[in-house]
Amino acid sequence: MRFDKPAGIALLWAPTAWALWLANQGRPTGWLVVCFLLGTICMRAAGCIMNDLADRNIDRHVQRTRLRPLTNGEVSILKACMVLALLLIAAGIIALQLPKLCWYEACGALLITGLYPFAKRFLQAPQLLLGIAFSMGIPMAYAASEVPPNTVMAVLLILNFLWIVAYDTMYALVDREDDLLIGVRSTAILFGARAVPSILLLLGVTHGLWLVLRCFYPLTMWFGLCWVLGFGILIYQFKLLVSRTTENAMRAFLWSALYGLLMWFGMMGG
């Protein structure tokens, strides 16, 4: 369930939090925040189990994942399925506390989450499907806030999608050599020698879209300060990536969680 690796929770929570704050003019109710935070934690854990179940025969051939509990036999498939069922029930109960549209969107998110682990077997860029899955919290936050889709939500969806593809390409760089041997696909393989420049382009467009969003939604100088600090994170990530080592690719990926939270903190002040 990866509770020992909170970066994944932060990466899923950040876009949901952005949407909650933007849809509610910076003042979402505590009830909504608690519901979405708990839902994020449950679905992130559920997604990890789905992924490990689907990849248990692949993970043993990958250096980074060969010791995962399902792969090394520490946890049985039955036990994993039982825990998965409990997590999905918990997430479903949370979704039922929200407007009906949220329930339908949650079902769609679950379907995409279930498909994603298999995407690397037939899609050249499975990160595109992850971009959709990890963006579902945005329309759900708007629906729960009873705010109809608008330009701000559209810009947020686009920038979040690009950001996800960028940081998951960093993650895929860590396993690229193993993935090539196994035959699974990723944007790190698709982009090839242009992977790092492609990530830089995606991050640059993502960060620039925050300024576009600011044209449709008033944000204060506090957000501007966080935006500048966020740009510093992107520069540091690029510095790590140009070294072209798997260790630094993982470090760059982990910094993405801080970037997402930083932009959320910026919204808290404006």
PDB file of N, CA and C in Angstrom, residues 1 42-51 53 76-92:
ATOM      1  N   MET A   1       0.818  -1.211   0.000  1.00  0.00           N
ATOM      2  CA  MET A   1       0.000   0.000   0.000  1.00  0.00           C
ATOM      3  C   MET A   1       0.851   1.261   0.000  1.00  0.00           C
ATOM      4  N   CYS A  42      -7.140   6.321   0.462  1.00  0.00           N
ATOM      5  CA  CYS A  42      -7.691   4.993   0.152  1.00  0.00           C
ATOM      6  C   CYS A  42      -7.418   4.584  -1.290  1.00  0.00           C
ATOM      7  N   MET A  43      -7.665   5.493  -2.229  1.00  0.00           N
ATOM      8  CA  MET A  43      -7.514   5.145  -3.640  1.00  0.00           C
ATOM      9  C   MET A  43      -6.057   5.023  -4.056  1.00  0.00           C
ATOM     10  N   ARG A  44      -5.184   5.779  -3.418  1.00  0.00           N
ATOM     11  CA  ARG A  44      -3.770   5.611  -3.730  1.00  0.00           C
ATOM     12  C   ARG A  44      -3.300   4.224  -3.285  1.00  0.00           C
ATOM     13  N   ALA A  45      -3.715   3.819  -2.075  1.00  0.00           N
ATOM     14  CA  ALA A  45      -3.351   2.494  -1.582  1.00  0.00           C
ATOM     15  C   ALA A  45      -3.964   1.400  -2.456  1.00  0.00           C
ATOM     16  N   ALA A  46      -5.230   1.592  -2.843  1.00  0.00           N
ATOM     17  CA  ALA A  46      -5.897   0.617  -3.702  1.00  0.00           C
ATOM     18  C   ALA A  46      -5.202   0.515  -5.052  1.00  0.00           C
ATOM     19  N   GLY A  47      -4.810   1.660  -5.602  1.00  0.00           N
ATOM     20  CA  GLY A  47      -4.112   1.665  -6.880  1.00  0.00           C
ATOM     21  C   GLY A  47      -2.789   0.927  -6.809  1.00  0.00           C
ATOM     22  N   CYS A  48      -2.082   1.069  -5.695  1.00  0.00           N
ATOM     23  CA  CYS A  48      -0.809   0.362  -5.519  1.00  0.00           C
ATOM     24  C   CYS A  48      -1.029  -1.151  -5.510  1.00  0.00           C
ATOM     25  N   ILE A  49      -2.086  -1.595  -4.824  1.00  0.00           N
ATOM     26  CA  ILE A  49      -2.365  -3.030  -4.771  1.00  0.00           C
ATOM     27  C   ILE A  49      -2.765  -3.549  -6.147  1.00  0.00           C
ATOM     28  N   MET A  50      -3.611  -2.797  -6.860  1.00  0.00           N
ATOM     29  CA  MET A  50      -3.987  -3.193  -8.222  1.00  0.00           C
ATOM     30  C   MET A  50      -2.751  -3.332  -9.100  1.00  0.00           C
ATOM     31  N   ASN A  51      -1.860  -2.359  -8.992  1.00  0.00           N
ATOM     32  CA  ASN A  51      -0.646  -2.364  -9.797  1.00  0.00           C
ATOM     33  C   ASN A  51       0.229  -3.569  -9.458  1.00  0.00           C
ATOM     34  N   LEU A  53      -0.681  -6.419  -8.080  1.00  0.00           N
ATOM     35  CA  LEU A  53      -1.328  -7.657  -8.515  1.00  0.00           C
ATOM     36  C   LEU A  53      -1.110  -7.890 -10.005  1.00  0.00           C
ATOM     37  N   SER A  76       0.090 -12.976   0.240  1.00  0.00           N
ATOM     38  CA  SER A  76      -0.619 -13.815  -0.727  1.00  0.00           C
ATOM     39  C   SER A  76      -1.564 -12.983  -1.589  1.00  0.00           C
ATOM     40  N   ILE A  77      -1.924 -13.536  -2.735  1.00  0.00           N
ATOM     41  CA  ILE A  77      -2.863 -12.857  -3.628  1.00  0.00           C
ATOM     42  C   ILE A  77      -4.215 -12.683  -2.942  1.00  0.00           C
ATOM     43  N   LEU A  78      -4.651 -13.699  -2.192  1.00  0.00           N
ATOM     44  CA  LEU A  78      -5.936 -13.625  -1.492  1.00  0.00           C
ATOM     45  C   LEU A  78      -5.942 -12.481  -0.485  1.00  0.00           C
ATOM     46  N   LYS A  79      -4.883 -12.377   0.299  1.00  0.00           N
ATOM     47  CA  LYS A  79      -4.808 -11.308   1.299  1.00  0.00           C
ATOM     48  C   LYS A  79      -4.805  -9.941   0.629  1.00  0.00           C
ATOM     49  N   ALA A  80      -4.067  -9.821  -0.477  1.00  0.00           N
ATOM     50  CA  ALA A  80      -4.016  -8.549  -1.204  1.00  0.00           C
ATOM     51  C   ALA A  80      -5.402  -8.177  -1.724  1.00  0.00           C
ATOM     52  N   CYS A  81      -6.131  -9.162  -2.238  1.00  0.00           N
ATOM     53  CA  CYS A  81      -7.479  -8.897  -2.763  1.00  0.00           C
ATOM     54  C   CYS A  81      -8.442  -8.498  -1.645  1.00  0.00           C
ATOM     55  N   MET A  82      -8.278  -9.080  -0.478  1.00  0.00           N
ATOM     56  CA  MET A  82      -9.133  -8.735   0.658  1.00  0.00           C
ATOM     57  C   MET A  82      -8.892  -7.292   1.110  1.00  0.00           C
ATOM     58  N   VAL A  83      -7.624  -6.925   1.197  1.00  0.00           N
ATOM     59  CA  VAL A  83      -7.292  -5.551   1.585  1.00  0.00           C
ATOM     60  C   VAL A  83      -7.785  -4.574   0.523  1.00  0.00           C
ATOM     61  N   LEU A  84      -7.617  -4.947  -0.749  1.00  0.00           N
ATOM     62  CA  LEU A  84      -8.099  -4.105  -1.845  1.00  0.00           C
ATOM     63  C   LEU A  84      -9.605  -3.887  -1.735  1.00  0.00           C
ATOM     64  N   ALA A  85     -10.340  -4.954  -1.455  1.00  0.00           N
ATOM     65  CA  ALA A  85     -11.795  -4.842  -1.322  1.00  0.00           C
ATOM     66  C   ALA A  85     -12.174  -3.894  -0.186  1.00  0.00           C
ATOM     67  N   LEU A  86     -11.480  -3.980   0.932  1.00  0.00           N
ATOM     68  CA  LEU A  86     -11.760  -3.098   2.071  1.00  0.00           C
ATOM     69  C   LEU A  86     -11.497  -1.641   1.717  1.00  0.00           C
ATOM     70  N   LEU A  87     -10.403  -1.401   1.009  1.00  0.00           N
ATOM     71  CA  LEU A  87     -10.068  -0.030   0.608  1.00  0.00           C
ATOM     72  C   LEU A  87     -11.107   0.535  -0.354  1.00  0.00           C
ATOM     73  N   LEU A  88     -11.560  -0.294  -1.296  1.00  0.00           N
ATOM     74  CA  LEU A  88     -12.556   0.170  -2.261  1.00  0.00           C
ATOM     75  C   LEU A  88     -13.908   0.409  -1.589  1.00  0.00           C
ATOM     76  N   ILE A  89     -14.245  -0.422  -0.616  1.00  0.00           N
ATOM     77  CA  ILE A  89     -15.489  -0.197   0.135  1.00  0.00           C
ATOM     78  C   ILE A  89     -15.410   1.121   0.891  1.00  0.00           C
ATOM     79  N   ALA A  90     -14.262   1.361   1.529  1.00  0.00           N
ATOM     80  CA  ALA A  90     -14.079   2.619   2.267  1.00  0.00           C
ATOM     81  C   ALA A  90     -14.183   3.816   1.334  1.00  0.00           C
ATOM     82  N   ALA A  91     -13.529   3.719   0.166  1.00  0.00           N
ATOM     83  CA  ALA A  91     -13.587   4.816  -0.804  1.00  0.00           C
ATOM     84  C   ALA A  91     -15.011   5.014  -1.314  1.00  0.00           C
ATOM     85  N   GLY A  92     -15.732   3.901  -1.512  1.00  0.00           N
ATOM     86  CA  GLY A  92     -17.113   3.993  -1.971  1.00  0.00           C
ATOM     87  C   GLY A  92     -18.018   4.666  -0.952  1.00  0.00           C
TER      88      GLY A  92
END
